[in-house]
mmCIF file with all atom_site columns, C-alpha atoms and ligand atoms in Angstrom:
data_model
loop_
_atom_site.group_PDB
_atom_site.id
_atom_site.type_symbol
_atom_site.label_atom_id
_atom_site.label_alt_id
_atom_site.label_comp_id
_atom_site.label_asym_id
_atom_site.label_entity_id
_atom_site.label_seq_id
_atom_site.pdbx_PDB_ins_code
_atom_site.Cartn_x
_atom_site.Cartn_y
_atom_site.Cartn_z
_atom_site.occupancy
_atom_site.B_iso_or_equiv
_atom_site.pdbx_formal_charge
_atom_site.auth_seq_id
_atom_site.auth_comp_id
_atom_site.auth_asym_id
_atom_site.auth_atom_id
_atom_site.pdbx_PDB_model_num
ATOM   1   C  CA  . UNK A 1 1   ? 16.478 24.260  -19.530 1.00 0.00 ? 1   UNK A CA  1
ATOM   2   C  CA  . UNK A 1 2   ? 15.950 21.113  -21.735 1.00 0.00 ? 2   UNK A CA  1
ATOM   3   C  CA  . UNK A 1 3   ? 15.465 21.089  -25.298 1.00 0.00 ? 3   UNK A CA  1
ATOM   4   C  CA  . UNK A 1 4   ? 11.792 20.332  -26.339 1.00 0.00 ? 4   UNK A CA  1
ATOM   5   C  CA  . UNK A 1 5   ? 13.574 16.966  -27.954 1.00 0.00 ? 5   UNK A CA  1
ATOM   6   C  CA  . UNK A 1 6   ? 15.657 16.062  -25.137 1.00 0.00 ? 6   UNK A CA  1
ATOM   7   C  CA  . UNK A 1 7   ? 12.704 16.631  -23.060 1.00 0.00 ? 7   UNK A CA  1
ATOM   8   C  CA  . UNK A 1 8   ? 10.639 14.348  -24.965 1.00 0.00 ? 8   UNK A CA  1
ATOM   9   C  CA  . UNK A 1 9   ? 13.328 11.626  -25.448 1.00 0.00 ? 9   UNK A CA  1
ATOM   10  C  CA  . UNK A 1 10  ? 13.326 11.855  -21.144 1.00 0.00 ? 10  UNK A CA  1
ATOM   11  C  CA  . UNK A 1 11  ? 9.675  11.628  -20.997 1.00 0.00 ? 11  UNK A CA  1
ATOM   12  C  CA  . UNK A 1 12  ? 9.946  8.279   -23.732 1.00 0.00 ? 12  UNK A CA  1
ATOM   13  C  CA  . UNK A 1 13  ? 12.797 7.229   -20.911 1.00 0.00 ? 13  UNK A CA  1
ATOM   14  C  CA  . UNK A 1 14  ? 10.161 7.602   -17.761 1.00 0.00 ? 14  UNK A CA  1
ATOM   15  C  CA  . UNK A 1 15  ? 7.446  5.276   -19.483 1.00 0.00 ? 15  UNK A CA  1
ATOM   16  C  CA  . UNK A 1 16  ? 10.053 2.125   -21.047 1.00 0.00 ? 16  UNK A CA  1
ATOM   17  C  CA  . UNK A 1 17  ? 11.069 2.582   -17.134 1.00 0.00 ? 17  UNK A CA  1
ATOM   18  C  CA  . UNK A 1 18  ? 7.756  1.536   -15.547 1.00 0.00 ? 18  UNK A CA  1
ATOM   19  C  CA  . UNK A 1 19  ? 7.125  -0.829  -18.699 1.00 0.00 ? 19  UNK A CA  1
ATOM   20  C  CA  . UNK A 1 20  ? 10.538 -2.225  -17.065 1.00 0.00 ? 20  UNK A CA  1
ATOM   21  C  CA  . UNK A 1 21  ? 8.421  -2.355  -13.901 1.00 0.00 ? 21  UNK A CA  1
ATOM   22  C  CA  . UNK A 1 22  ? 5.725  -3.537  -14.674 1.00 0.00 ? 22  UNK A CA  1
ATOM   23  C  CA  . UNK A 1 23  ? 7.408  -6.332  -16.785 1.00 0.00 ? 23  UNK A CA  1
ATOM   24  C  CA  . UNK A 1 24  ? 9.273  -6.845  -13.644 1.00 0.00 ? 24  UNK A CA  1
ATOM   25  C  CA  . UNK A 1 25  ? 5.874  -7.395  -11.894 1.00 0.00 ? 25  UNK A CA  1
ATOM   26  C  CA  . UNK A 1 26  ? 4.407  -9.509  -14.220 1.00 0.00 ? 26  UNK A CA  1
ATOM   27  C  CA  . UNK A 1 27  ? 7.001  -11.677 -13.888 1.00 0.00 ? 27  UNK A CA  1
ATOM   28  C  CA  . UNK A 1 28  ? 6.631  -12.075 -10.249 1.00 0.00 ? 28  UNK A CA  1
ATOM   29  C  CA  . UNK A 1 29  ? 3.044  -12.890 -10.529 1.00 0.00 ? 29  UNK A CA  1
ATOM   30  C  CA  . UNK A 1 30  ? 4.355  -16.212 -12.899 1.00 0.00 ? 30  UNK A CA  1
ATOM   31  C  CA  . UNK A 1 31  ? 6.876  -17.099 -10.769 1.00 0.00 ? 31  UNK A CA  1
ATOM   32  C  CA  . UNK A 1 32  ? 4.714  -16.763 -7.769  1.00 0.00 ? 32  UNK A CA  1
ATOM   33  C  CA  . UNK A 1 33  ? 1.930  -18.855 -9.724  1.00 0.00 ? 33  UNK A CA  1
ATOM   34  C  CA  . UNK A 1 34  ? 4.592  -21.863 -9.901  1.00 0.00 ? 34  UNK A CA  1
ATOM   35  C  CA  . UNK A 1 35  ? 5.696  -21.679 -6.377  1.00 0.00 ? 35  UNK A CA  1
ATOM   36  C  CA  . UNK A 1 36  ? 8.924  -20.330 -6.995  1.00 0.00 ? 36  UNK A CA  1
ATOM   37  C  CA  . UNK A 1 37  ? 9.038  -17.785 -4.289  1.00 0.00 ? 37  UNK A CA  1
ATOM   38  C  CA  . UNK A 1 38  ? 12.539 -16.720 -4.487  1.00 0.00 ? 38  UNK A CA  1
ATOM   39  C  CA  . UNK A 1 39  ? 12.846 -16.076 -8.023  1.00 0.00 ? 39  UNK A CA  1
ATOM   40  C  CA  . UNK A 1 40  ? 9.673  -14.160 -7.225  1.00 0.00 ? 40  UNK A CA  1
ATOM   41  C  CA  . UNK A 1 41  ? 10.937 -12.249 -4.813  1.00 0.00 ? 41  UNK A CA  1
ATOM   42  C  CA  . UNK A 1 42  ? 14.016 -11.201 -7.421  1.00 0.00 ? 42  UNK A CA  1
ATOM   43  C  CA  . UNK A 1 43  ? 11.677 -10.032 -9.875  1.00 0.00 ? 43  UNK A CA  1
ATOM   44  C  CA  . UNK A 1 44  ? 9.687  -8.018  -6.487  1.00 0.00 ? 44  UNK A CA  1
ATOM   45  C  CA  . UNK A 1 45  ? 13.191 -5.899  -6.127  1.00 0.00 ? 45  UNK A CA  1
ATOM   46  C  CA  . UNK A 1 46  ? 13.478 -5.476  -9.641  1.00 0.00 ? 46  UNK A CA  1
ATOM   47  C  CA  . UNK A 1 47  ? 10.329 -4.181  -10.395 1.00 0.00 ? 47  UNK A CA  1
ATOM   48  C  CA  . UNK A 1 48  ? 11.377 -1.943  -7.103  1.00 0.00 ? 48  UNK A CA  1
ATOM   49  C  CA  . UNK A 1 49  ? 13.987 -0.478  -8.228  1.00 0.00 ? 49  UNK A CA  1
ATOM   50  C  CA  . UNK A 1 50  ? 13.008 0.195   -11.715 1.00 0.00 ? 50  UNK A CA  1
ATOM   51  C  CA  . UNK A 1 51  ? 10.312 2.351   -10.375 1.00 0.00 ? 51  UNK A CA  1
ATOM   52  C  CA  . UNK A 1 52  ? 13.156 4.232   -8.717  1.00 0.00 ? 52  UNK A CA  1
ATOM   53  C  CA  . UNK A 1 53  ? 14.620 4.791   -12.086 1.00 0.00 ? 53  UNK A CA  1
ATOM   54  C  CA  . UNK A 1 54  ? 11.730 6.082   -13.780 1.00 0.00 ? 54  UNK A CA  1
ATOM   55  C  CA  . UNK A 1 55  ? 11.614 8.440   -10.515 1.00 0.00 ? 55  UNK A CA  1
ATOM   56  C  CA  . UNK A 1 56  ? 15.407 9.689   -11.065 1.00 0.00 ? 56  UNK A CA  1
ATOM   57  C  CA  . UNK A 1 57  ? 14.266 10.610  -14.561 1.00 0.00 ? 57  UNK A CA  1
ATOM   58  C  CA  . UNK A 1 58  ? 11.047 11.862  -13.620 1.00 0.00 ? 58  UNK A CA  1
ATOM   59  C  CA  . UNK A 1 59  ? 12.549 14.380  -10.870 1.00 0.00 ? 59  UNK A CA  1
ATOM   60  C  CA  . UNK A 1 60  ? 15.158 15.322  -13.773 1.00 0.00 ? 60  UNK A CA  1
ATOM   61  C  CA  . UNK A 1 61  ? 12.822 16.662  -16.183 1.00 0.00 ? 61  UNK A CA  1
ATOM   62  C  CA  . UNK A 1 62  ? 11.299 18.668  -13.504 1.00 0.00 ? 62  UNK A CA  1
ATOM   63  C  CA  . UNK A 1 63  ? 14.531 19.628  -11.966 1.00 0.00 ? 63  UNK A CA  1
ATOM   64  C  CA  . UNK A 1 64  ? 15.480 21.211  -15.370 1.00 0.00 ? 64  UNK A CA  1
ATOM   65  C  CA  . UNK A 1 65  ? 12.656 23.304  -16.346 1.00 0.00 ? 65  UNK A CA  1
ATOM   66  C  CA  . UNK A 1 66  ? 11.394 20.586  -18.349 1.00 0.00 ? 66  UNK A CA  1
ATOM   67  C  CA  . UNK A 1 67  ? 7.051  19.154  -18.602 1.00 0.00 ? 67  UNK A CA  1
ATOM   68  C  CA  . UNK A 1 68  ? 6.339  15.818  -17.533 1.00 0.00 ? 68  UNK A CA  1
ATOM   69  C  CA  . UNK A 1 69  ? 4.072  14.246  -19.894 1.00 0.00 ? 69  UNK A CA  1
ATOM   70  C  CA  . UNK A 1 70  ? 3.217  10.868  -19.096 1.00 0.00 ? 70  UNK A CA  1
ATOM   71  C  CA  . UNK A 1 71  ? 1.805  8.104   -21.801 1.00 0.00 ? 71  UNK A CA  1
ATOM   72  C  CA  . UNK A 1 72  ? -0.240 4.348   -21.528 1.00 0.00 ? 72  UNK A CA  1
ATOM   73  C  CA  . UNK A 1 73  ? 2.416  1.566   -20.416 1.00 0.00 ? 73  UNK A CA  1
ATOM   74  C  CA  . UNK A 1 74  ? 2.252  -1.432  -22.430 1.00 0.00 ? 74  UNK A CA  1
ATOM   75  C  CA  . UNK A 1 75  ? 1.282  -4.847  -21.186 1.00 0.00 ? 75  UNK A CA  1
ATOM   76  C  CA  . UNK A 1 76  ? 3.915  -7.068  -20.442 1.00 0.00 ? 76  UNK A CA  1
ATOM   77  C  CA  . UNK A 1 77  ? 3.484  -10.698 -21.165 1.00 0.00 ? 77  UNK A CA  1
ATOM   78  C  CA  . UNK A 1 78  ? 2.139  -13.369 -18.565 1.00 0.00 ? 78  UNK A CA  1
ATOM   79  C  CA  . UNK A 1 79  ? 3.240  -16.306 -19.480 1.00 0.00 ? 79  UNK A CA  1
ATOM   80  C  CA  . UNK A 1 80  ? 6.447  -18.139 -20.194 1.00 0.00 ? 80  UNK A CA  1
ATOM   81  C  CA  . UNK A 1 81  ? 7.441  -21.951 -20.490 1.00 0.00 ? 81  UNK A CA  1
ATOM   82  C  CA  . UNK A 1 82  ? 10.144 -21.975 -18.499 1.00 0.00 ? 82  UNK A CA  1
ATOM   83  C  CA  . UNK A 1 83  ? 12.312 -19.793 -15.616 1.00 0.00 ? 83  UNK A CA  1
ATOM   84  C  CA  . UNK A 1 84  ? 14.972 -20.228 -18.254 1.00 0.00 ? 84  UNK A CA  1
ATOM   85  C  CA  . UNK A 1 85  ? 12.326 -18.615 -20.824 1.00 0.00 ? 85  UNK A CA  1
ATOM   86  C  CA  . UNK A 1 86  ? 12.014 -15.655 -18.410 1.00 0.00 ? 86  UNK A CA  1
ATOM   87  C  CA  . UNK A 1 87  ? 15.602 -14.691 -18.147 1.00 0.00 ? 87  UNK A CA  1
ATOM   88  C  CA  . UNK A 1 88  ? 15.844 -15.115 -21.523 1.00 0.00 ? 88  UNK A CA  1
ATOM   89  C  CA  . UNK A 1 89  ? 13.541 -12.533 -22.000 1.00 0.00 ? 89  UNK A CA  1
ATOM   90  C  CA  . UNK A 1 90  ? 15.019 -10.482 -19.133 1.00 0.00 ? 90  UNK A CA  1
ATOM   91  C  CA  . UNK A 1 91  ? 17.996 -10.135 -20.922 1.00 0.00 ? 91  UNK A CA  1
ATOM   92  C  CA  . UNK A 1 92  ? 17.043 -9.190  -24.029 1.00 0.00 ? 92  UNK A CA  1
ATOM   93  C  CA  . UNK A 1 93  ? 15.252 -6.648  -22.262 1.00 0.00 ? 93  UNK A CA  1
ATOM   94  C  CA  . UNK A 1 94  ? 18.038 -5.303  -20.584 1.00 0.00 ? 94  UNK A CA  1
ATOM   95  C  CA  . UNK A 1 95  ? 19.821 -5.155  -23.513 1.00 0.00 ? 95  UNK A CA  1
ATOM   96  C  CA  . UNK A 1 96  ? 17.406 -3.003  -25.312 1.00 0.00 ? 96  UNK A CA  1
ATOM   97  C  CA  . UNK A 1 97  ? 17.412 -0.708  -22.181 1.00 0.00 ? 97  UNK A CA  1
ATOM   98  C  CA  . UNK A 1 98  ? 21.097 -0.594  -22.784 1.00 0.00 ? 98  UNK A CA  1
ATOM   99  C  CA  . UNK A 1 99  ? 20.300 0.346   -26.324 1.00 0.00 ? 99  UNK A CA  1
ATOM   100 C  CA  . UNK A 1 100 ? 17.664 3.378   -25.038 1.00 0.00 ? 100 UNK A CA  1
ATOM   101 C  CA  . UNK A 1 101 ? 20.149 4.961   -22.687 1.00 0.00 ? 101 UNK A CA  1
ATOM   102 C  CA  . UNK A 1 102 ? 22.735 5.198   -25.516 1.00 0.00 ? 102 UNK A CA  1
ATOM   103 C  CA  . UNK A 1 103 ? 20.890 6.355   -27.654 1.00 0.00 ? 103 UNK A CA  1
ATOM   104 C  CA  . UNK A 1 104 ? 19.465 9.203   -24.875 1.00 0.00 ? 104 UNK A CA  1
ATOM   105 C  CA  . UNK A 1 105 ? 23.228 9.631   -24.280 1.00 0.00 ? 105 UNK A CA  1
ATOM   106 C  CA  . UNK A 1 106 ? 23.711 10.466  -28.250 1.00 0.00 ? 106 UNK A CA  1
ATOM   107 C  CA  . UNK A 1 107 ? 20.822 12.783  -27.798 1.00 0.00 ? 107 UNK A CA  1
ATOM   108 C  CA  . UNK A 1 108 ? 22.610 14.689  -24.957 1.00 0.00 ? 108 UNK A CA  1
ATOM   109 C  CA  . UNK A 1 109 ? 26.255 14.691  -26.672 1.00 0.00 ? 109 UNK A CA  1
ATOM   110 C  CA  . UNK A 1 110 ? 24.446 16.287  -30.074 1.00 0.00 ? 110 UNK A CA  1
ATOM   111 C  CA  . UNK A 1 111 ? 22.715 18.376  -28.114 1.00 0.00 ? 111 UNK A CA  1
ATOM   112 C  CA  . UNK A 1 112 ? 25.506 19.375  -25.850 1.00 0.00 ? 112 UNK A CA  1
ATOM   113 C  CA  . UNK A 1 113 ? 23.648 18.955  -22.719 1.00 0.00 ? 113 UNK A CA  1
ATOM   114 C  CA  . UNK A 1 114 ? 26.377 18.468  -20.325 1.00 0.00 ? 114 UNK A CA  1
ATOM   115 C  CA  . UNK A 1 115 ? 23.913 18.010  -17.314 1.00 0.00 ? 115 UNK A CA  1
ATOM   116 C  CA  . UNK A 1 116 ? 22.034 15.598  -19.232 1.00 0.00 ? 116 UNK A CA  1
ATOM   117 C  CA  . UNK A 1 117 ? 25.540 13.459  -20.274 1.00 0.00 ? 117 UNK A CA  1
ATOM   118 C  CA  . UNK A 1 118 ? 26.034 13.816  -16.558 1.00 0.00 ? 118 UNK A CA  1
ATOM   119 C  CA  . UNK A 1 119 ? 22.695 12.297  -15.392 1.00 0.00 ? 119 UNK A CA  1
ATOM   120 C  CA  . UNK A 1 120 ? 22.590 9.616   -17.862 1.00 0.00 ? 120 UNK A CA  1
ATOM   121 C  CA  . UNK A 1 121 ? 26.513 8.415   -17.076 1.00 0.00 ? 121 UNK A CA  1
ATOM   122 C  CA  . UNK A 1 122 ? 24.759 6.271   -13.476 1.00 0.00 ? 122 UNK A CA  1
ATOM   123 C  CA  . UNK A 1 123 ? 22.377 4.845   -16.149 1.00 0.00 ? 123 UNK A CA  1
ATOM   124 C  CA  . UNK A 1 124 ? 25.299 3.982   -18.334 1.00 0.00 ? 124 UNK A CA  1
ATOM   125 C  CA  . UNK A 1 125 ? 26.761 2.053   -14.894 1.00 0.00 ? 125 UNK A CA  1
ATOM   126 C  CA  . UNK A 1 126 ? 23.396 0.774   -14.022 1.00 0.00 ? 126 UNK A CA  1
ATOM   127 C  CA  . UNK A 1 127 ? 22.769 -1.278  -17.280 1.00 0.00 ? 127 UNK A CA  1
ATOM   128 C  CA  . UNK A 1 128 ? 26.157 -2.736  -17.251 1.00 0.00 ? 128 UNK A CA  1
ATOM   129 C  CA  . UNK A 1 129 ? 25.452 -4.107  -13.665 1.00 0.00 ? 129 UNK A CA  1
ATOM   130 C  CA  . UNK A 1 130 ? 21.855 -5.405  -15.032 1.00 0.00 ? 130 UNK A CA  1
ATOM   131 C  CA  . UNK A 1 131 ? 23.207 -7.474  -17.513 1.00 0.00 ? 131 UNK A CA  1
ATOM   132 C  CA  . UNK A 1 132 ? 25.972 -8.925  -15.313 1.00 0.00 ? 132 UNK A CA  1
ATOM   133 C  CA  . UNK A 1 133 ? 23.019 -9.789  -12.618 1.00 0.00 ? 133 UNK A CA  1
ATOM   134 C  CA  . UNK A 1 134 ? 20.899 -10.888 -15.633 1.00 0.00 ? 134 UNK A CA  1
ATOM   135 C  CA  . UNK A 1 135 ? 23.472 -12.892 -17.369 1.00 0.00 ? 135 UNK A CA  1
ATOM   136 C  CA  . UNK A 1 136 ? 24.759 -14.235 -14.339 1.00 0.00 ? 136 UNK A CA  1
ATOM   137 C  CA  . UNK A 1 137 ? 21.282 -16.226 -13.452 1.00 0.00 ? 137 UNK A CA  1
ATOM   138 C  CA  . UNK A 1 138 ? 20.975 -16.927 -17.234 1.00 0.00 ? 138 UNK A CA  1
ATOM   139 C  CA  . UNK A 1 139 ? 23.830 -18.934 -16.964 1.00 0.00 ? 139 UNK A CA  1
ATOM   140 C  CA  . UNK A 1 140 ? 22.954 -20.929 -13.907 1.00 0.00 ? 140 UNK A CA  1
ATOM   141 C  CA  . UNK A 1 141 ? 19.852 -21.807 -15.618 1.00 0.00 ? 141 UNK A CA  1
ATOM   142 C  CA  . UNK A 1 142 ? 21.536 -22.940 -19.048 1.00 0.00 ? 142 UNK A CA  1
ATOM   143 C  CA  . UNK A 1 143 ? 24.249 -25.280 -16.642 1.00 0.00 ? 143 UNK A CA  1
ATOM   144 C  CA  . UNK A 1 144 ? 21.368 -26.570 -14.360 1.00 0.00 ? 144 UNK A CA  1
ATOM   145 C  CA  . UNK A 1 145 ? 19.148 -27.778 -17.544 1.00 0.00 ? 145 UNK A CA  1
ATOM   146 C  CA  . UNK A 1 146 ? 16.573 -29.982 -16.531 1.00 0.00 ? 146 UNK A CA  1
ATOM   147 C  CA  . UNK A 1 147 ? 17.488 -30.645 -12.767 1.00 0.00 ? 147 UNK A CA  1
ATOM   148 C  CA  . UNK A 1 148 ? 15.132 -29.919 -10.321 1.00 0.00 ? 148 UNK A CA  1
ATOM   149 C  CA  . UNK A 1 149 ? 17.506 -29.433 -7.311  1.00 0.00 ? 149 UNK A CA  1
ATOM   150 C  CA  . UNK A 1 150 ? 19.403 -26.953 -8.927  1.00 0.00 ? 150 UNK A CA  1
ATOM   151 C  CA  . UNK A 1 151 ? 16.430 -25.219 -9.445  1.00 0.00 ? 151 UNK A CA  1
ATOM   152 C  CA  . UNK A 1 152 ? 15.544 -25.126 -5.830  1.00 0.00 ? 152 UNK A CA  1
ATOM   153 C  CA  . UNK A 1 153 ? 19.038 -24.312 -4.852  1.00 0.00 ? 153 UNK A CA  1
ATOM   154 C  CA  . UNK A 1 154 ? 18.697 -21.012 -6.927  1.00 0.00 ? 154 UNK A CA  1
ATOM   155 C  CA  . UNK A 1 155 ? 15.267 -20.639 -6.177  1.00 0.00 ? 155 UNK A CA  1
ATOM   156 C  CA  . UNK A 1 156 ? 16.635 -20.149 -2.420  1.00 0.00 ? 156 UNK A CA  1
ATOM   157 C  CA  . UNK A 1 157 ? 19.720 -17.915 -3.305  1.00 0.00 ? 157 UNK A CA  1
ATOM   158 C  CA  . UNK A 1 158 ? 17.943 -15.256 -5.602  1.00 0.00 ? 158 UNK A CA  1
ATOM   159 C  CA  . UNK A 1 159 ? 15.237 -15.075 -2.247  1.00 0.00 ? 159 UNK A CA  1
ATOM   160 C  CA  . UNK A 1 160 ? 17.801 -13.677 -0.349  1.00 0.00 ? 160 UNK A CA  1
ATOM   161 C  CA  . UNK A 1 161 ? 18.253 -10.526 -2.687  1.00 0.00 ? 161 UNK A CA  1
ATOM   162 C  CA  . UNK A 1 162 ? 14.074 -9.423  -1.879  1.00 0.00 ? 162 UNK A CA  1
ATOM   163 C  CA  . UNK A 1 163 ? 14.559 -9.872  1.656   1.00 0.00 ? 163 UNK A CA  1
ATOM   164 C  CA  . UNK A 1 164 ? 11.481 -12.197 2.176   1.00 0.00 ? 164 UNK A CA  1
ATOM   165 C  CA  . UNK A 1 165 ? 8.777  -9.411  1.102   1.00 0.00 ? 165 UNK A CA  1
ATOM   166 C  CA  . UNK A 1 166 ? 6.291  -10.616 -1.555  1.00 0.00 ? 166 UNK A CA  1
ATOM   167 C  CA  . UNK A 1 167 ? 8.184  -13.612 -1.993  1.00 0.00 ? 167 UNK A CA  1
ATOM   168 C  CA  . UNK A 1 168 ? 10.375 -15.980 -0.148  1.00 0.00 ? 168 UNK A CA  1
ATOM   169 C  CA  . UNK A 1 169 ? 10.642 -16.345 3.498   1.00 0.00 ? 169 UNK A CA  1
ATOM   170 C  CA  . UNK A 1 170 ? 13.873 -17.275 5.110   1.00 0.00 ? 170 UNK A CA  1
ATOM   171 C  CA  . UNK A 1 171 ? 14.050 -20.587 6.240   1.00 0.00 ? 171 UNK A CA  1
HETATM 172 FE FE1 . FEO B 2 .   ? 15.902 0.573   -15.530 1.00 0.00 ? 201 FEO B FE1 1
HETATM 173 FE FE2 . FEO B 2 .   ? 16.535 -2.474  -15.741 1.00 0.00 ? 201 FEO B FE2 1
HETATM 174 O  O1  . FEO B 2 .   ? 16.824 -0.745  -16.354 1.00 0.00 ? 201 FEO B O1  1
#
């Protein structure tokens, strides 16, 4: 059974999940809007699998006795000046992510939920993976600067990783 606090801090967890998602989305939407269909597609299996996450957590809560209790989602922003602008923000994101599930993971440790310290160690793995992924395009961004090729180039890499639904097509 979860504590009423843990419970709540889970609940907290489910909604900065499907902000993540919807973040994710709204990022899609810009890139789509300046015909970059790859990075589009990127932010289309992001936004994917953070809705997975917020399901993992979701299914937890219930799985240990605990109440569901679902709040308003924020709205993302819509615009940015640049794809270098949006990764920017992406990571700073994923940071702060990094920064909820620790402090969940605190949460857990004072609490001495062992199940919960169990759950929240693929999360612990998960944001360390986002920010290499994150980080990683970040970079190419920064190194390309202002050329338009490179841009293109990447554009057609990061397509690969949505498989050509809502985004890019292969070819
Ligand atoms: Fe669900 Fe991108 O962290």
């Amino acid at each position: 059974m979860l504590s009423d606090s843990m419970n709540k801090a889970l609940n907290d967890q489910i909604n900065a999940e499907l902000y993540s998602a919807y973040m994710y989305m709204s990022m899609n939407a810009y890139f789509k809007s300046i015909n970059l269909d790859g990075f589009a597609a990127w932010m289309h299996a992001q936004a994917v699998e953070e809705t997975e996450h917020a399901q993992k957590f979701y299914d937890f809560v219930n799985q240990r006795g605990g109440r569901v209790v679902l709040g308003a989602i924020d709205a993302p922003p819509n615009e940015w000046a640049s794809p270098l602008a949006v990764f920017e923000d992406t990571l700073a994101h994923e940071q702060k992510v990094t920064g909820l599930i620790n402090d969940l993971m605190e949460v857990a440790l004072q609490e001495k939920d062992h199940a919960t310290q169990i759950f929240l160690q693929w999360f612990v793995t998960e944001q360390v993976e986002e920010e290499e992924s994150v980080g990683g395009v970040l970079e190419q961004l920064k190194l390309m600067g202002e050329a338009q090729g490179g841009l293109f180039m990447l554009d057609r890499e990061l397509g690969k990783r949505g498989g050509g639904e809502n985004g890019a097509e292969e070819g």
